[in-house]
CSV table of N, CA and C and ligand atoms in Angstrom, one decimal:
chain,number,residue,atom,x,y,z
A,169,UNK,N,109.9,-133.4,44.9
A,169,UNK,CA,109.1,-132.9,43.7
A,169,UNK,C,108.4,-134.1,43.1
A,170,UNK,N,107.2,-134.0,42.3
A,170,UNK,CA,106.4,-135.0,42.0
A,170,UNK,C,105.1,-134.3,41.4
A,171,UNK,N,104.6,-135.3,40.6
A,171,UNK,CA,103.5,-135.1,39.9
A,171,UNK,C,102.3,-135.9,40.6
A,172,UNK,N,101.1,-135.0,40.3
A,172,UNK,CA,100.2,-135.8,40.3
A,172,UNK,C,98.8,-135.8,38.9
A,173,UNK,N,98.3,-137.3,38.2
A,173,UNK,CA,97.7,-136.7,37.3
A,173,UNK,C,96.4,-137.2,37.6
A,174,UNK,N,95.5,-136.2,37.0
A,174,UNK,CA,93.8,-136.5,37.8
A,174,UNK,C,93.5,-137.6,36.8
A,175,UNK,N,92.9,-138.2,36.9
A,175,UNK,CA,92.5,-139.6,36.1
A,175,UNK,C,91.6,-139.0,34.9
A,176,UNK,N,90.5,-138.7,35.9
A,176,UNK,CA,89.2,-137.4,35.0
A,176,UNK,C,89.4,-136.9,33.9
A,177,UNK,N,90.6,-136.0,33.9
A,177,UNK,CA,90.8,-134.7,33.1
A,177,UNK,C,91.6,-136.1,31.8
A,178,UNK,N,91.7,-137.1,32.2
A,178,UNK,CA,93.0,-137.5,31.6
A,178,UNK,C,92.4,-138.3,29.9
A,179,UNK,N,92.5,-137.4,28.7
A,179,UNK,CA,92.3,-138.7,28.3
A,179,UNK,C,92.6,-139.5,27.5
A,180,UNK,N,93.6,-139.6,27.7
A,180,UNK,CA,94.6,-141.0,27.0
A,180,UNK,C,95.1,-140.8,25.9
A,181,UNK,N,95.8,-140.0,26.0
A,181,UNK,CA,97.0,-139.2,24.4
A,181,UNK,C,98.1,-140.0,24.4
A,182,UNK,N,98.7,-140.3,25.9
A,182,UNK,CA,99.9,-140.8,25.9
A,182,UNK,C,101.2,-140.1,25.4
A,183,UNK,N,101.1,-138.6,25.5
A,183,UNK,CA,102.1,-138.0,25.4
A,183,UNK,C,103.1,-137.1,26.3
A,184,UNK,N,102.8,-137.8,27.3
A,184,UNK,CA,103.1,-137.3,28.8
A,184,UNK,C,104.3,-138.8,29.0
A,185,UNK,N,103.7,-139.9,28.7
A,185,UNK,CA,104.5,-141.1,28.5
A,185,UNK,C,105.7,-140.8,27.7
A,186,UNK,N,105.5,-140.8,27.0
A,186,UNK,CA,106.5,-140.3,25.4
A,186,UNK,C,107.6,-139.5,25.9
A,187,UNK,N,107.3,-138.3,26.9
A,187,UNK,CA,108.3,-137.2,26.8
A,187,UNK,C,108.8,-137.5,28.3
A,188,UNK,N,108.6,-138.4,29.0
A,188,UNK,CA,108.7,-138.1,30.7
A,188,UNK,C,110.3,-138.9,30.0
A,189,UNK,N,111.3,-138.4,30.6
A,189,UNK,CA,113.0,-139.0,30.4
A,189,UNK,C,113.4,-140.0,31.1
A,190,UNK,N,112.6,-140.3,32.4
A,190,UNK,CA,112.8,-141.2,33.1
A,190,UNK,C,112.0,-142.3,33.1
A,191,UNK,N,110.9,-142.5,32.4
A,191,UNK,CA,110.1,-143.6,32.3
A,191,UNK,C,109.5,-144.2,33.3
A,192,UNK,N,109.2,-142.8,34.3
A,192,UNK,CA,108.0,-142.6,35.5
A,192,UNK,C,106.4,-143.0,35.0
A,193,UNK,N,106.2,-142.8,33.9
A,193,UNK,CA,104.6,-142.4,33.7
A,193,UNK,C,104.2,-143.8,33.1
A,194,UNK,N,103.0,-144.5,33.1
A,194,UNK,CA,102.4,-145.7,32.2
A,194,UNK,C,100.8,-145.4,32.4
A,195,UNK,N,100.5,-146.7,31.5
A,195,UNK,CA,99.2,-146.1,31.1
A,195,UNK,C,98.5,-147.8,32.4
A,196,UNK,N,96.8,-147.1,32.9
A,196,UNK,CA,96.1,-147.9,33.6
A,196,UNK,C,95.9,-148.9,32.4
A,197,UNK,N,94.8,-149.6,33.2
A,197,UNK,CA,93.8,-150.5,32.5
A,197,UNK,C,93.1,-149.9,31.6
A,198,UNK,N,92.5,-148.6,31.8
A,198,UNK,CA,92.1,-147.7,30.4
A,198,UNK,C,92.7,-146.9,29.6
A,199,UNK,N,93.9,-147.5,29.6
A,199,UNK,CA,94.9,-146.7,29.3
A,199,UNK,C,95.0,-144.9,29.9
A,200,UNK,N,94.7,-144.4,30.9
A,200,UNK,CA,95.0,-143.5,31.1
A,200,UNK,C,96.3,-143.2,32.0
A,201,UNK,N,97.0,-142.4,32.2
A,201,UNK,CA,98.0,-142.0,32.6
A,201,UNK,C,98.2,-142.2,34.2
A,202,UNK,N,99.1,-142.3,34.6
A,202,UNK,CA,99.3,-142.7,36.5
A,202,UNK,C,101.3,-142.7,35.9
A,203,UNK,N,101.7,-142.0,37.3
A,203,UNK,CA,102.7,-141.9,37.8
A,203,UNK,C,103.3,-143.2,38.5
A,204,UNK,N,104.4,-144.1,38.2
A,204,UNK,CA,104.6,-145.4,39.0
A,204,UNK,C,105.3,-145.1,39.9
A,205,UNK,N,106.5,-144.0,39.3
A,205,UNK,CA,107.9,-143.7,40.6
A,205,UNK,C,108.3,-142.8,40.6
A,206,UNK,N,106.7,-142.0,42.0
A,206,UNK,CA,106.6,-140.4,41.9
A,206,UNK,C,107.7,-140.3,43.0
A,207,UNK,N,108.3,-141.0,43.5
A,207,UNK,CA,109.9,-140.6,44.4
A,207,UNK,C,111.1,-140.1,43.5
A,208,UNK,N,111.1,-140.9,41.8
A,208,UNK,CA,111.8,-140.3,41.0
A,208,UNK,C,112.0,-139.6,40.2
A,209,UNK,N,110.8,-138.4,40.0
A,209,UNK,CA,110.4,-137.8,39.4
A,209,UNK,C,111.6,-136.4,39.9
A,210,UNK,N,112.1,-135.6,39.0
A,210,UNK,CA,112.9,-134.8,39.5
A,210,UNK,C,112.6,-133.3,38.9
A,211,UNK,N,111.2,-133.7,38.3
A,211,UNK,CA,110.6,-132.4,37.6
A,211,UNK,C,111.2,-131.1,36.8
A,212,UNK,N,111.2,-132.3,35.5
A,212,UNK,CA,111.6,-131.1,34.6
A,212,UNK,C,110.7,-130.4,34.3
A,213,UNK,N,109.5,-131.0,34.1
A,213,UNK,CA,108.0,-130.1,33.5
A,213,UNK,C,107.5,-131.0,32.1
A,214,UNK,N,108.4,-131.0,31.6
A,214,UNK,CA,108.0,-132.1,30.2
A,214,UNK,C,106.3,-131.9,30.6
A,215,UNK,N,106.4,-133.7,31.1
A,215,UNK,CA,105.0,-133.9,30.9
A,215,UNK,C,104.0,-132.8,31.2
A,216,UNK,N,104.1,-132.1,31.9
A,216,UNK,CA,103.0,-130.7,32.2
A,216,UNK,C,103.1,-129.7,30.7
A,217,UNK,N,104.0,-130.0,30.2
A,217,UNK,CA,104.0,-129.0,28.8
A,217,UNK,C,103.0,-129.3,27.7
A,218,UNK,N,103.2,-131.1,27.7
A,218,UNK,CA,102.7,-132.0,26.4
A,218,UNK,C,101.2,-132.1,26.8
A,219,UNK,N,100.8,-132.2,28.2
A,219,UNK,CA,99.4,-132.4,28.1
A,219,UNK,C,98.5,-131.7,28.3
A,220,UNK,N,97.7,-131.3,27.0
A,220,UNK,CA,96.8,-130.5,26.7
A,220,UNK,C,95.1,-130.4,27.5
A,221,UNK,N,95.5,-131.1,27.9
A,221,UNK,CA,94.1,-131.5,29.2
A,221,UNK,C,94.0,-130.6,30.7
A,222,UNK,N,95.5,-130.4,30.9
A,222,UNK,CA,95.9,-129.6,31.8
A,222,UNK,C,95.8,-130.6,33.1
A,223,UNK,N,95.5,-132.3,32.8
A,223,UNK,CA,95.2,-133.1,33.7
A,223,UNK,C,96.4,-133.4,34.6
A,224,UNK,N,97.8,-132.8,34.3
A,224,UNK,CA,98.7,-133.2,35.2
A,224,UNK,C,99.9,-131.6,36.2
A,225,UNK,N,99.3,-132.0,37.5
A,225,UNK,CA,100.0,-130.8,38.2
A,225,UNK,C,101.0,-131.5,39.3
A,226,UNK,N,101.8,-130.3,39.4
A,226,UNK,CA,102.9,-130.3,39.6
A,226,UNK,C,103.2,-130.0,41.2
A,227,UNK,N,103.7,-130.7,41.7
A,227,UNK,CA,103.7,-129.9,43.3
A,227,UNK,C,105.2,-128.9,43.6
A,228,UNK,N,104.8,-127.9,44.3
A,228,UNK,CA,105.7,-126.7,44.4
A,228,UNK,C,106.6,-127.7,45.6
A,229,UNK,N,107.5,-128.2,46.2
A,229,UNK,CA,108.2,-128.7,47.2
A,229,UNK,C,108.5,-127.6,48.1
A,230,UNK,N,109.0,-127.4,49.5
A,230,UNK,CA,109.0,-126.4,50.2
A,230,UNK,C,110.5,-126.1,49.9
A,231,UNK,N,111.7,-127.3,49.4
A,231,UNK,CA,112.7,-126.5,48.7
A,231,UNK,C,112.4,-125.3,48.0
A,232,UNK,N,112.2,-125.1,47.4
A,232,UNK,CA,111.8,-124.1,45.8
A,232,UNK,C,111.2,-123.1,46.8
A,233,UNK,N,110.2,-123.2,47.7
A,233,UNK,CA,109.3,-122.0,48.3
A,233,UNK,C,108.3,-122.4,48.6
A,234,UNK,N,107.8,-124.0,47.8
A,234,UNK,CA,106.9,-124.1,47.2
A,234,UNK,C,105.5,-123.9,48.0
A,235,UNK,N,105.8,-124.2,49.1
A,235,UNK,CA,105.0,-124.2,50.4
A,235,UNK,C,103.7,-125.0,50.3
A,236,UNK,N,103.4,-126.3,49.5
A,236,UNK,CA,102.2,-126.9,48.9
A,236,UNK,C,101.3,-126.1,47.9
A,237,UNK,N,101.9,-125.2,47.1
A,237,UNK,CA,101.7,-124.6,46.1
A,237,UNK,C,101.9,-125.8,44.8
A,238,UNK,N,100.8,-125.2,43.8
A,238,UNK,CA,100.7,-126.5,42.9
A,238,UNK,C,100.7,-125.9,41.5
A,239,UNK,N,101.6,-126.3,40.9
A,239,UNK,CA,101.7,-125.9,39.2
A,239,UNK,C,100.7,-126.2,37.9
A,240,UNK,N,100.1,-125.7,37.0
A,240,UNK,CA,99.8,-126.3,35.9
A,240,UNK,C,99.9,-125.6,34.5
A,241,UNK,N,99.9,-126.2,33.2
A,241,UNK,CA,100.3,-125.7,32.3
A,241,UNK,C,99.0,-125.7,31.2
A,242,UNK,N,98.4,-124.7,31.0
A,242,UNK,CA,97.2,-124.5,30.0
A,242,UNK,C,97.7,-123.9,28.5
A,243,UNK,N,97.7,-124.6,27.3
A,243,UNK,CA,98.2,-124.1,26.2
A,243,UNK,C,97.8,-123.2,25.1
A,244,UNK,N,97.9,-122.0,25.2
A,244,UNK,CA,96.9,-121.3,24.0
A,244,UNK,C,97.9,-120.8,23.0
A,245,UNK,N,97.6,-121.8,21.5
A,245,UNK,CA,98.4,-121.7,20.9
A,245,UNK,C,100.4,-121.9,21.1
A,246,UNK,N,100.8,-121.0,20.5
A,246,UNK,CA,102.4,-120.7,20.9
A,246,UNK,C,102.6,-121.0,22.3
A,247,UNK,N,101.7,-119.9,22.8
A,247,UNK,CA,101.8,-119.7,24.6
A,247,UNK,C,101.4,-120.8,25.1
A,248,UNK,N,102.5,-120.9,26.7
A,248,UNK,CA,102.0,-121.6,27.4
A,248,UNK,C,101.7,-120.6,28.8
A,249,UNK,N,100.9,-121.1,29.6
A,249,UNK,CA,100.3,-119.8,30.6
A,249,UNK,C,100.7,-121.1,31.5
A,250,UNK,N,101.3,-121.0,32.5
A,250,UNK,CA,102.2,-121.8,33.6
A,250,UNK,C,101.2,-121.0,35.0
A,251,UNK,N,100.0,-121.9,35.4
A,251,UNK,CA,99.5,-121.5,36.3
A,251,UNK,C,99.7,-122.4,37.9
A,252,UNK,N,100.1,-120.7,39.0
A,252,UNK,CA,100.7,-121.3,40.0
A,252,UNK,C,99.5,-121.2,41.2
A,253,UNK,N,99.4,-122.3,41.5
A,253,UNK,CA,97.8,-121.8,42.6
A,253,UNK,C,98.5,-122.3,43.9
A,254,UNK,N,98.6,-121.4,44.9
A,254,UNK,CA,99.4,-121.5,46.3
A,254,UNK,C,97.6,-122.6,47.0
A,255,UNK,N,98.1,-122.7,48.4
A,255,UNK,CA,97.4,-123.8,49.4
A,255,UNK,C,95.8,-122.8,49.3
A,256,UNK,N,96.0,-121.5,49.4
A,256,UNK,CA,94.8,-120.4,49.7
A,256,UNK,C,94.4,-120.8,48.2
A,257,UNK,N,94.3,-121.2,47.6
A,257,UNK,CA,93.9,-120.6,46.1
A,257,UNK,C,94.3,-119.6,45.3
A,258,UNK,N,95.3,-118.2,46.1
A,258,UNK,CA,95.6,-117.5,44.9
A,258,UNK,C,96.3,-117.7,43.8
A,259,UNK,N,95.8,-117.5,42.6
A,259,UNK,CA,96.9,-117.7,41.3
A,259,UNK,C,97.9,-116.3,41.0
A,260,UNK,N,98.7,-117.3,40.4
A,260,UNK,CA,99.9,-116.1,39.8
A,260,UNK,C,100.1,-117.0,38.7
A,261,UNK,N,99.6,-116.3,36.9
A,261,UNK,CA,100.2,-116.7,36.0
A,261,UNK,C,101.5,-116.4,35.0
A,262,UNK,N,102.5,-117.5,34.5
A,262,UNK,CA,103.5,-116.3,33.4
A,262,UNK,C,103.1,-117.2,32.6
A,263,UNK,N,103.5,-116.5,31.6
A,263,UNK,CA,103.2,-117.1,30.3
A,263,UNK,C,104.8,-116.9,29.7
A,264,UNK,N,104.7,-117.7,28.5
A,264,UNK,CA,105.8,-118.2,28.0
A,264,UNK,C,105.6,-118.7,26.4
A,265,UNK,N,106.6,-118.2,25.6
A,265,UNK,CA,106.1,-118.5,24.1
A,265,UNK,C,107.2,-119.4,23.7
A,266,UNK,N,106.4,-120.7,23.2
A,266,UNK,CA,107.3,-121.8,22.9
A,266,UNK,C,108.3,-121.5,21.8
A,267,UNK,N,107.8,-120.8,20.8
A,267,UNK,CA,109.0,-119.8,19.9
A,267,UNK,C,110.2,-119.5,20.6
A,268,UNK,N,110.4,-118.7,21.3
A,268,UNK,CA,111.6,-117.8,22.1
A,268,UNK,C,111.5,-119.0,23.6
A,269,UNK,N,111.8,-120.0,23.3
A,269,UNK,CA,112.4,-120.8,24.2
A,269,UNK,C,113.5,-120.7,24.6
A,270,UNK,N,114.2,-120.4,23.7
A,270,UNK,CA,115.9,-120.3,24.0
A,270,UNK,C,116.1,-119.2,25.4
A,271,UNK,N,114.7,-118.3,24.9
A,271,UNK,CA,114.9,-117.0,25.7
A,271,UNK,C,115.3,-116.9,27.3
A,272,UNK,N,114.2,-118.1,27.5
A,272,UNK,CA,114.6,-118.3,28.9
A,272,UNK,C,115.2,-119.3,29.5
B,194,SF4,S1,108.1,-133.8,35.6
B,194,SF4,FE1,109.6,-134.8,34.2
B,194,SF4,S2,110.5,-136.5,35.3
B,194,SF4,FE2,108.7,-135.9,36.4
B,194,SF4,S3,107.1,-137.3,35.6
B,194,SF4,FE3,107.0,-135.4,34.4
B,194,SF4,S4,108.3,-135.8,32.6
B,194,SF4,FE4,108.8,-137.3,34.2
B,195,SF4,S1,99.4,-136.0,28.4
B,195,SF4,FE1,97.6,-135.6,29.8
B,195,SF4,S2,95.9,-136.4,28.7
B,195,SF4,FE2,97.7,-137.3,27.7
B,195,SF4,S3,98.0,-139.2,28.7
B,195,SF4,FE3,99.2,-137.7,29.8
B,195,SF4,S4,97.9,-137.0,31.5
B,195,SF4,FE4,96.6,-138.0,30.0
């Protein structure tokens, strides 16, 4: 499991740093965001929750099913819409309301 975050999309909130548990994530020379020890990354999702940029995705591992299937989290409002785009491009989105977290 592992992250990858696009530099582009990225721009420098630093709240991907903040929440990552393991103290994987640091900031470049422009301070934007890069992954140092994506072998340790054990993917809770945190950072994909906090960044509102949607600049950081998640790789599906073939444990899971993932089959190079790739995660991301887009925030509207409460909701977070958890989009799964497999190797073909199809999407499959769930959505999820940070309220009723307990829920799931
Ligand atoms: S998925 Fe979790 S452990 Fe992995 S980089 Fe993001 S916050 Fe850190
Ligand atoms: S949360 Fe997103 S925008 Fe903010 S530093 Fe991390 S990758 Fe960049």
């Amino acid at each position: 499991m592992s992250i990858k975050i696009d530099s582009n999309k990225c721009v420098a909130c630093g709240k991907c740093i903040d929440v990552c548990p393991g103290t994987l994530i640091y900031k470049d020379e422009n301070k934007k965001a890069y992954i140092k020890y994506e072998k340790n990354c054990w993917g809770c999702t945190a950072c994909l929750k906090e960044c509102k940029v949607a600049a950081i995705k998640y790789y599906l591992g073939a444990d899971i099913g993932g089959n190079g299937a790739k995660l991301h989290v887009e925030e509207k409002g409460e909701v977070l819409n958890w989009h799964i785009v497999d190797k073909k491009g199809k999407e499959a989105i769930i959505s999820t309301n940070r309220k009723e977290s307990n829920k799931y």
